[in-house]
Coordinates of C-alpha atoms in Angstrom, one line a residue:
Chain A
X295 CA 0.0 0.0 0.0
X296 CA 1.3 3.4 -0.9
X297 CA 1.7 5.8 2.0
X298 CA -0.4 8.4 0.1
X299 CA -3.2 5.9 -0.2
X300 CA -3.0 5.1 3.5
X301 CA -3.3 8.8 4.3
X302 CA -6.3 9.1 2.0
X303 CA -7.9 6.2 3.8
X304 CA -7.2 7.4 7.3
X305 CA -8.6 10.8 6.5
X306 CA -12.0 9.3 5.7
X307 CA -12.1 7.7 9.2
X308 CA -12.8 11.0 11.0
X309 CA -15.9 10.1 12.8
X310 CA -16.1 11.5 16.4
X311 CA -13.7 9.7 18.6
X312 CA -14.2 7.5 21.7
X313 CA -14.3 9.5 24.8
X314 CA -11.0 11.2 25.6
X315 CA -8.8 9.3 27.9
X316 CA -9.3 11.8 30.6
X317 CA -13.0 11.2 30.7
X318 CA -12.5 7.5 30.5
X319 CA -10.4 7.6 33.7
X320 CA -13.1 9.5 35.6
X321 CA -15.7 7.1 34.4
X322 CA -13.5 4.1 35.3
X323 CA -12.9 5.2 38.9
X324 CA -16.5 6.1 39.4
X325 CA -18.0 2.9 38.2
X326 CA -15.1 0.9 39.7
X327 CA -15.9 2.3 43.1
X328 CA -19.6 1.5 42.5
X329 CA -18.8 -2.1 41.5
X330 CA -16.4 -2.7 44.4
X331 CA -19.0 -1.1 46.8
X332 CA -21.9 -3.2 45.5
X333 CA -19.9 -6.4 45.8
X334 CA -18.8 -5.5 49.3
X335 CA -22.3 -4.7 50.6
X336 CA -23.7 -7.8 48.8
X337 CA -21.2 -10.2 50.5
X338 CA -19.5 -9.0 53.6
X339 CA -20.9 -5.6 54.6
X340 CA -19.4 -3.4 57.4
X341 CA -18.6 -5.0 60.7
X342 CA -21.4 -4.8 63.3
X343 CA -19.6 -2.3 65.5
X344 CA -18.8 0.0 62.6
X345 CA -20.4 3.1 64.2
X346 CA -18.3 2.6 67.3
X347 CA -15.1 1.7 65.3
X348 CA -15.1 5.0 63.3
X349 CA -14.3 6.7 66.6
X350 CA -11.0 4.8 66.8
X351 CA -8.0 6.2 65.1
X352 CA -6.6 2.8 64.0
X353 CA -9.8 1.9 62.2
X354 CA -10.0 5.3 60.4
X355 CA -6.3 5.1 59.4
X356 CA -7.1 2.1 57.3
X357 CA -9.3 4.2 55.1
X358 CA -6.9 7.1 55.0
X359 CA -3.9 5.0 53.8
X360 CA -5.9 3.0 51.2
X361 CA -7.8 5.9 49.8
X362 CA -4.6 8.1 49.6
X363 CA -3.0 5.2 47.7
X364 CA -5.9 5.0 45.2
X365 CA -6.1 8.8 44.8
X366 CA -2.4 9.3 44.2
X367 CA -2.2 6.4 41.8
X368 CA -5.2 7.8 40.0
X369 CA -3.5 11.2 39.5
X370 CA -0.4 9.5 38.1
X371 CA -2.4 7.2 35.9
X372 CA -3.9 10.0 33.9
X373 CA -0.5 11.3 33.0
X374 CA 0.8 7.8 32.3
X375 CA -1.9 7.4 29.6
X376 CA -0.3 10.3 27.6
X377 CA 2.6 9.1 25.4
X378 CA 4.6 12.4 25.6
X379 CA 4.9 12.4 29.4
X380 CA 7.9 10.3 30.4
X381 CA 8.1 11.2 34.0
X382 CA 4.9 12.5 35.5
X383 CA 5.3 15.0 38.2
X384 CA 2.4 13.2 39.9
X385 CA 4.6 10.1 40.4
X386 CA 6.2 11.6 43.5
X387 CA 2.8 11.7 45.3
X388 CA 2.8 7.9 45.1
X389 CA 5.2 8.1 48.1
X390 CA 2.4 9.5 50.3
X391 CA 0.7 6.2 51.1
X392 CA 4.0 4.3 52.0
X393 CA 5.2 7.2 54.1
X394 CA 1.9 7.3 56.0
X395 CA 2.1 3.6 56.5
X396 CA 5.7 3.7 57.8
X397 CA 4.7 6.5 60.3
X398 CA 1.7 4.5 61.5
X399 CA 3.8 1.4 62.0
X400 CA 6.4 3.4 63.9
X401 CA 3.7 4.9 66.2
X402 CA 2.2 1.4 66.7
X403 CA 5.6 -0.1 67.6
X404 CA 6.1 2.8 70.1
X405 CA 2.7 2.4 71.8
X406 CA 2.3 -1.4 71.8
X407 CA 4.5 -3.5 74.1
X408 CA 6.9 -5.6 72.0
X409 CA 5.4 -8.8 73.4
X410 CA 2.2 -8.1 71.4
X411 CA 3.8 -7.2 68.1
X412 CA 3.5 -10.6 66.5
X413 CA -0.1 -11.1 67.8
X414 CA -1.1 -7.8 66.2
X415 CA 0.7 -8.5 63.0
X416 CA -0.8 -12.0 62.6
X417 CA -4.3 -10.7 63.4
X418 CA -7.4 -12.9 63.0
X419 CA -7.9 -13.3 59.3
X420 CA -4.9 -12.8 57.1
X421 CA -5.9 -15.3 54.5
X422 CA -9.4 -13.9 54.2
X423 CA -8.0 -10.4 53.9
X424 CA -5.5 -11.4 51.1
X425 CA -8.3 -13.1 49.3
X426 CA -11.1 -10.6 49.6
X427 CA -9.2 -7.4 48.8
X428 CA -8.1 -8.7 45.3
X429 CA -11.6 -10.0 44.7
X430 CA -13.1 -6.6 45.4
X431 CA -10.4 -5.0 43.3
X432 CA -11.2 -7.0 40.1
X433 CA -14.0 -4.8 38.9
X434 CA -12.1 -1.5 39.3
X435 CA -9.0 -3.2 37.8
X436 CA -10.9 -4.1 34.6
X437 CA -12.3 -0.6 34.3
X438 CA -8.9 1.1 34.8
X439 CA -7.4 -1.1 32.2
X440 CA -10.2 -0.2 29.9
X441 CA -9.5 3.5 30.5
X442 CA -5.8 2.9 29.8
X443 CA -6.7 1.3 26.5
X444 CA -8.2 4.6 25.5
X445 CA -4.8 6.2 26.2
X446 CA -1.3 5.5 24.9
X447 CA 0.9 4.5 27.8
X448 CA 4.6 4.5 27.1
X449 CA 5.2 1.5 29.4
X450 CA 2.2 -0.9 29.3
X451 CA 3.4 -3.1 32.3
X452 CA 3.9 0.0 34.5
X453 CA 0.5 1.4 33.4
X454 CA -1.1 -1.9 34.3
X455 CA 0.6 -1.8 37.7
X456 CA -0.7 1.7 38.4
X457 CA -4.2 0.4 37.5
X458 CA -3.6 -2.3 40.0
X459 CA -2.6 0.2 42.7
X460 CA -5.8 2.1 42.2
X461 CA -8.0 -1.0 42.2
X462 CA -6.1 -2.5 45.1
X463 CA -6.5 0.7 47.1
X464 CA -10.2 0.8 46.4
X465 CA -10.7 -2.9 47.2
X466 CA -8.8 -2.5 50.4
X467 CA -10.8 0.6 51.5
X468 CA -14.0 -1.4 51.3
X469 CA -12.6 -4.5 52.9
X470 CA -11.3 -2.3 55.8
X471 CA -14.9 -1.6 56.8
X472 CA -15.4 -5.3 57.5
X473 CA -12.1 -6.2 58.8
X474 CA -11.5 -6.4 62.6
X475 CA -7.8 -6.2 62.4
X476 CA -7.0 -2.5 62.8
X477 CA -3.4 -2.5 63.9
X478 CA -1.1 -0.8 61.4
X479 CA 1.2 -3.9 61.8
X480 CA -1.6 -6.0 60.3
X481 CA -2.4 -3.5 57.6
X482 CA 1.2 -2.9 56.6
X483 CA 1.7 -6.6 56.2
X484 CA -1.5 -8.1 54.8
X485 CA -3.1 -5.2 53.1
X486 CA 0.2 -4.5 51.4
X487 CA 0.5 -8.1 50.3
X488 CA -3.1 -8.1 49.0
X489 CA -2.6 -4.9 47.1
X490 CA 0.8 -6.2 45.7
X491 CA -1.1 -9.2 44.3
X492 CA -3.5 -6.8 42.5
X493 CA -0.6 -4.7 41.3
X494 CA 1.3 -7.7 39.9
X495 CA -1.9 -8.9 38.1
X496 CA -2.3 -5.4 36.7
X497 CA 1.3 -5.4 35.4
X498 CA 0.8 -8.8 33.9
X499 CA -2.5 -7.8 32.2
X500 CA -1.1 -4.4 31.2
X501 CA 1.8 -6.0 29.2
X502 CA -0.8 -7.9 27.2
X503 CA -3.7 -5.5 26.9
X504 CA -2.1 -2.0 26.9
X505 CA 0.3 -2.3 24.0
X506 CA -0.5 0.0 21.1
Chain B
X239 CA 14.5 21.3 23.7
X240 CA 15.4 24.3 21.6
X241 CA 15.7 23.1 18.0
X242 CA 12.1 22.8 16.9
X243 CA 12.6 24.9 13.8
X244 CA 12.5 23.7 10.3
X245 CA 15.1 24.5 7.6
X246 CA 13.1 27.5 6.5
X247 CA 12.9 28.8 10.1
X248 CA 9.2 28.3 10.6
X249 CA 8.0 26.2 13.4
X250 CA 5.3 23.8 12.3
X251 CA 3.8 23.6 15.8
X252 CA 1.1 26.1 15.4
X253 CA 0.1 25.1 12.0
X254 CA 0.1 21.4 12.7
X255 CA -1.8 21.8 16.0
X256 CA -4.4 23.8 14.1
X257 CA -4.8 21.1 11.5
X258 CA -5.0 18.4 14.1
X259 CA -7.7 20.3 16.0
X260 CA -9.7 20.6 12.8
X261 CA -9.1 16.9 12.1
X262 CA -10.4 15.9 15.5
X263 CA -13.6 17.9 14.8
X264 CA -14.1 15.8 11.7
X265 CA -12.4 17.9 9.0
X266 CA -11.0 15.2 6.8
X267 CA -9.2 17.6 4.4
X268 CA -7.3 19.3 7.2
X269 CA -6.4 16.0 8.7
X270 CA -5.1 14.8 5.4
X271 CA -3.0 17.9 5.0
X272 CA -1.5 17.3 8.4
X273 CA -0.6 13.6 7.7
X274 CA 0.9 14.6 4.3
X275 CA 3.0 17.3 6.0
X276 CA 4.4 15.0 8.6
X277 CA 5.3 12.1 6.4
X278 CA 8.7 13.5 5.1
X279 CA 9.8 13.8 8.7
X280 CA 8.5 10.4 9.7
X281 CA 10.5 8.9 6.7
X282 CA 13.7 10.5 7.7
X283 CA 13.1 9.6 11.3
X284 CA 12.4 5.9 10.5
X285 CA 15.2 5.4 8.0
X286 CA 17.7 7.2 10.3
X287 CA 16.6 5.1 13.3
X288 CA 16.7 1.8 11.4
X289 CA 20.1 2.6 9.9
X290 CA 21.6 3.5 13.2
X291 CA 20.4 0.3 14.8
X292 CA 22.0 -1.8 12.0
X293 CA 18.7 -3.1 10.7
X294 CA 19.1 -1.3 7.5
X295 CA 16.5 1.2 6.3
X296 CA 15.1 -0.8 3.4
X297 CA 11.7 -1.1 5.0
X298 CA 11.5 2.3 6.5
X299 CA 8.2 2.9 4.6
X300 CA 6.7 0.0 6.7
X301 CA 7.6 1.9 9.8
X302 CA 6.2 5.1 8.5
X303 CA 2.9 3.4 7.7
X304 CA 2.8 1.8 11.2
X305 CA 3.5 5.2 12.8
X306 CA 0.8 6.8 10.8
X307 CA -1.7 4.2 11.8
X308 CA -0.7 4.7 15.5
X309 CA -1.1 8.4 15.2
X310 CA -4.5 7.9 13.7
X311 CA -5.8 5.4 16.3
X312 CA -4.3 7.3 19.2
X313 CA -5.1 10.8 18.1
X314 CA -7.6 11.4 20.9
X315 CA -4.7 11.1 23.4
X316 CA -3.3 14.4 22.3
X317 CA -4.5 17.1 24.8
X318 CA -5.6 20.0 22.6
X319 CA -4.3 22.5 25.2
X320 CA -0.8 21.0 25.0
X321 CA 1.9 21.3 22.3
X322 CA 1.5 18.9 19.4
X323 CA 5.1 18.2 18.5
X324 CA 6.1 16.4 21.7
X325 CA 3.1 14.2 21.4
X326 CA 3.9 13.4 17.7
X327 CA 7.6 12.7 18.7
X328 CA 6.4 10.3 21.5
X329 CA 4.2 8.3 19.2
X330 CA 6.9 8.0 16.5
X331 CA 9.5 7.0 19.0
X332 CA 7.3 4.5 20.6
X333 CA 6.5 2.8 17.4
X334 CA 10.1 2.8 16.1
X335 CA 11.2 1.2 19.4
X336 CA 8.4 -1.3 19.0
X337 CA 9.5 -2.3 15.5
X338 CA 13.1 -2.7 16.7
X339 CA 12.1 -4.8 19.6
X340 CA 10.1 -7.1 17.4
X341 CA 13.1 -7.6 15.2
X342 CA 15.2 -8.5 18.3
X343 CA 17.2 -5.4 18.5
X344 CA 17.7 -3.1 21.5
X345 CA 15.6 0.0 20.7
X346 CA 18.2 2.7 20.5
X347 CA 16.2 5.6 19.2
X348 CA 17.6 9.0 19.0
X349 CA 16.2 11.0 21.9
X350 CA 16.0 14.2 20.0
X351 CA 13.1 12.9 18.0
X352 CA 11.9 13.7 14.5
X353 CA 11.4 17.3 14.9
X354 CA 15.0 18.1 14.8
X355 CA 15.4 16.0 11.7
X356 CA 15.3 18.0 8.5
X357 CA 12.8 16.6 5.9
X358 CA 14.4 14.6 3.2
X359 CA 14.5 16.6 0.0
X360 CA 14.9 13.7 -2.4
X361 CA 11.6 12.1 -3.0
X362 CA 11.7 8.4 -2.4
X363 CA 9.8 6.1 -4.7
X364 CA 6.6 5.0 -3.1
X365 CA 6.3 1.3 -3.0
X366 CA 3.0 -0.4 -2.9
X367 CA 4.5 -3.7 -1.6
X368 CA 4.5 -2.8 2.0
X369 CA 3.8 -5.0 5.0
X370 CA 0.5 -3.2 5.4
X371 CA -0.8 -4.7 2.1
X372 CA 0.0 -8.2 3.4
X373 CA -1.7 -7.4 6.7
X374 CA -4.9 -6.2 4.9
X375 CA -5.0 -9.6 3.3
X376 CA -5.2 -11.2 6.8
X377 CA -8.3 -9.4 7.8
X378 CA -11.5 -11.4 7.8
X379 CA -13.9 -11.2 4.9
X380 CA -16.1 -8.1 5.3
X381 CA -13.4 -6.0 7.0
X382 CA -10.9 -7.0 4.3
X383 CA -13.3 -6.0 1.5
X384 CA -14.0 -2.6 3.2
X385 CA -10.4 -1.8 4.1
X386 CA -9.0 -2.7 0.7
X387 CA -11.8 -0.8 -1.1
X388 CA -11.1 2.4 0.8
X389 CA -7.3 2.2 1.2
X390 CA -6.0 0.2 -1.7
X391 CA -8.6 1.2 -4.3
X392 CA -9.2 4.7 -2.9
X393 CA -13.0 4.4 -2.9
X394 CA -15.2 6.6 -0.8
X395 CA -17.3 5.4 2.1
X396 CA -20.4 5.9 0.0
X397 CA -19.2 4.0 -3.0
X398 CA -18.0 1.2 -0.8
X399 CA -21.4 1.1 1.0
X400 CA -23.2 0.9 -2.3
X401 CA -20.9 -1.8 -3.7
X402 CA -21.2 -4.0 -0.6
X403 CA -24.9 -3.3 0.0
X404 CA -24.3 -1.9 3.5
X405 CA -25.2 1.3 5.2
X406 CA -22.5 4.0 5.3
X407 CA -22.5 3.9 9.1
X408 CA -21.8 0.1 9.0
X409 CA -19.0 0.7 6.6
X410 CA -17.5 3.4 8.8
X411 CA -17.7 1.3 11.9
X412 CA -16.2 -1.7 10.1
X413 CA -13.5 0.4 8.5
X414 CA -12.4 1.8 11.9
X415 CA -12.4 -1.7 13.5
X416 CA -10.4 -3.0 10.5
X417 CA -7.8 -0.3 11.2
X418 CA -7.6 -1.3 14.8
X419 CA -7.2 -4.9 13.8
X420 CA -4.3 -3.9 11.4
X421 CA -2.5 -2.2 14.3
X422 CA -2.9 -5.4 16.3
X423 CA -1.6 -7.5 13.5
X424 CA 1.5 -5.2 13.3
X425 CA 2.1 -5.7 17.0
X426 CA 1.7 -9.5 16.7
X427 CA 4.8 -9.0 14.7
X428 CA 6.8 -11.3 12.5
X429 CA 5.3 -14.4 14.1
X430 CA 3.0 -14.8 11.1

């Protein structure tokens, strides 16, 4: 095919485009949160003492750290979908959630006697936690990958991983409302592991789905 | 990032961004002018990159066509309030690296991008035996008929619709899907 013929053909395909990537990301996080929320309330639901628990700082911190993770990853994601941005300035905000987590762990280690550290870390339900968070994250992950397909990420695996961080953060925030283990030692270990699983899955899928 | 000027001293940024904006609003003629204007640079960029990596630039036209297809399919990722040239550079580099990777080379693509490359003055013979022709033949029945009618035979959407007994909307939709499929076939690489 001559390049001139190709150009002629491409210029006939000028129907209005799919929604811009930016809109796609807003839709994806909105519907992703809806799906994760619906599946959470349909299966586990919040713990019975939820209204009491929200007055405890450890319980609330679980929402802060997971939602900060999702929000900062979301900001970076929108830039990563644009091919001309090699290093998004938003990427530095990704440090916020890990820094918060480290500070919380340090505070917990300071306040809790060392004899209880392992008990707090092991908690009650680590296997359930590392299963349910990825499950709640599946819907948001699929939608974030869909949004990235509207974009043109320079590095597909990295884009998929960011999609996984967003989805993992959302899934973890819902799961946190059910989970009785509030110690930052538990959260730093098992929530992190669960979110890492979603992130790895995102990177794996991104490599396959986000090439362009 | 200083040398964004062409040999005649004019910077194409404003003009190209304007054509792209019109194209995104559905102005096919403006869009066509844009693609024609960037092709000489894409050619130079592709043949330079291929030569430097030791692949040889014999099939530079294949790379040009693959880049054009990527520009087309990803055109909505250009933010209209942002400069056009960095976006164009990024798409071209991404596809060139992709081609090199598929051929088992480390993608060493000049970082300066195609904007600093002067257009090639000597017109190159346009070959019709590009990889794209082969890929069109791998599309399935209806898509193949539509894509080859419009791109190889240069027919309009309307004529194609009449010939195939389809609505124009159906032809448009299938044509767009066919283009997406072609990009996927490129990516699937030399496995075929």
